């Protein structure tokens, strides 16, 4: 409360100067060209802004920095942060969107975004935000949020997935970093020594961690040139998908992969030097804070013959029921301003914000890359990277696709069905879900 | 007499006042929610756009009742309920009989047996996830050490083992309450009757079958009813251990309601699945009252004879 009062007071002082442009006090990074501060006599508007990242230490710090800076510039707007843990975020927000209790500005997962658009719970932003002001620097993935000709969100962040490997283990075995699936299998086998509890590869493979398993498996899918959907077509049962599943199962059953283990466990094993390679994005965040991990680990694109890399987009949108859409749009515009975005590129630690200038990154980002050496190899692939379920009219089916794919994988892992039958079943299940969609979706 | 009658008339509102509060609760909250849920089950309603609800009659019921995944889910619910009920009642009865005997430390044993019941479901799930872990779990370690398994196996991720794997913690958590309730009933069994049976030459099994079991049957029926309904709606343990998988091997109706409602954002179908679950619970409850009515009638006839 005291902090809020202080920020409010700072904003009021800033407002009284009435200068046309303002260098944000305590704001991140470079000077920011900001709107003229609103007179303090204006009625106070409270904006509810929800995010799961505010339940995590990194996200809390980032949120405080830019929200404080925003409030300093907009003394008539108070921000009420709604922090919901990731595990229950989608369901919690889904029950609020479409009602008057919805937050004004919402962070959304890829799944949540698709469902929110289908449920008409997000406001089209075209009339609220002049996209041309940011268009030159927006990353192409922002177009994932344009559906039916309308923009419903901007990118909050892009988490880039890749392969992390223990450089000491590869070096000791005299092996290069694998770039093809055959090399990957051979490397995993060479690094496995079960008598020492050492495995060549690890990733999630259990339904108890379905929300993490699905994107990790999707790295195999994209790496093999397969896609779950293409436009309005379900494309699960394809030769590329069959190869992706076949290769994954070959690794799963090879004895070189640590199976049935949750992410926390295999990441600890990786940090303890017991895992040769893993697919991940969260490990990058841990590397930023664990010196031992930084000494041990390196990053590379996934070893699938140069196939597409996976990114996990997180969106920022405005609720359709918000009574404060103009103020909410001001907040989104502030989020997209260059100073905030430049600082976010550093603070997000391995994730990218909505805008990024590849040709001329900020000085802070260039300095950051020298210490965060693992970021470069992964982010260099962002331009062509894709989400697990392609953006488009069928992105609303992401939960059904995940369910069909992981159920099928469980059966194949247990030897209860073949890859061919799994793909036939999954295709049929998602086709049935597609047929049940309302015509407007 | 008139004075008494007048007092009786004046105070006649008292029983109604006592009844009013629960009646208001049931009518105002429970009944409203039930009716609202039933109405939802007759509509096509998106979780994110509840105001765009559309009446579809019994289409949701027709769709799910004709869908193999739902019928499989129903089977899994019955299997899970039967397994947890059978396991918990058998273990609970055995534990209650043991605790009803006299031995040193009986008081401590009675206190300790309640621990699983008092443990939060989330904590139970986390602990058992580790116990069942493929590579580092103590279960695989012990089973291979004692030669029961040749090699480590997957428990939670194998459709053949998953139901057993979720039943073990379920029974572990449920049997203490069965044991304690049955123990209370055992302590109310007439010692005179037991003694008389023994004098007549009955062995321990006959005493249990002819004297103890009839005495505790109403208690067994009650705890069976409660355990059945509890198993029908059990969610957090299953969700945390398997999320209804693998390959829907542990996908009960409670999981299906959650999936339809919150993952697929289909409020109407989720409500329809919930209504079917409610119907099953009602069938079990009615069967219980029917059985209890029959038992009471038989007992009364025996007493009259």
JSON list of C-alpha atoms in Angstrom, two decimals, chain A residues 42 68 73 75 116 121 147 150 179 242 244-245 264 267 272 301 314 316 325 339 351:
[
{"chain": "A", "resi": 42, "resn": "UNK", "atom": "CA", "xyz": [-9.04, 13.00, -13.80]},
{"chain": "A", "resi": 68, "resn": "UNK", "atom": "CA", "xyz": [5.45, 1.14, -11.60]},
{"chain": "A", "resi": 73, "resn": "UNK", "atom": "CA", "xyz": [3.14, 8.29, -16.14]},
{"chain": "A", "resi": 75, "resn": "UNK", "atom": "CA", "xyz": [-1.49, 8.86, -12.16]},
{"chain": "A", "resi": 116, "resn": "UNK", "atom": "CA", "xyz": [-10.90, -16.89, -25.48]},
{"chain": "A", "resi": 121, "resn": "UNK", "atom": "CA", "xyz": [-14.09, -13.02, -24.67]},
{"chain": "A", "resi": 147, "resn": "UNK", "atom": "CA", "xyz": [-7.73, -14.16, -36.45]},
{"chain": "A", "resi": 150, "resn": "UNK", "atom": "CA", "xyz": [-8.86, -8.81, -36.40]},
{"chain": "A", "resi": 179, "resn": "UNK", "atom": "CA", "xyz": [22.39, -32.17, -35.49]},
{"chain": "A", "resi": 242, "resn": "UNK", "atom": "CA", "xyz": [4.58, -41.07, -38.30]},
{"chain": "A", "resi": 244, "resn": "UNK", "atom": "CA", "xyz": [8.26, -38.12, -35.58]},
{"chain": "A", "resi": 245, "resn": "UNK", "atom": "CA", "xyz": [6.38, -40.60, -33.37]},
{"chain": "A", "resi": 264, "resn": "UNK", "atom": "CA", "xyz": [12.07, -30.98, -11.50]},
{"chain": "A", "resi": 267, "resn": "UNK", "atom": "CA", "xyz": [16.57, -31.00, -14.28]},
{"chain": "A", "resi": 272, "resn": "UNK", "atom": "CA", "xyz": [24.18, -33.11, -11.12]},
{"chain": "A", "resi": 301, "resn": "UNK", "atom": "CA", "xyz": [18.79, -26.18, -31.79]},
{"chain": "A", "resi": 314, "resn": "UNK", "atom": "CA", "xyz": [2.21, -16.08, -24.38]},
{"chain": "A", "resi": 316, "resn": "UNK", "atom": "CA", "xyz": [-1.48, -10.07, -23.83]},
{"chain": "A", "resi": 325, "resn": "UNK", "atom": "CA", "xyz": [-10.73, -0.52, -22.68]},
{"chain": "A", "resi": 339, "resn": "UNK", "atom": "CA", "xyz": [12.23, 1.27, -23.66]},
{"chain": "A", "resi": 351, "resn": "UNK", "atom": "CA", "xyz": [12.47, -15.41, -23.78]}
]
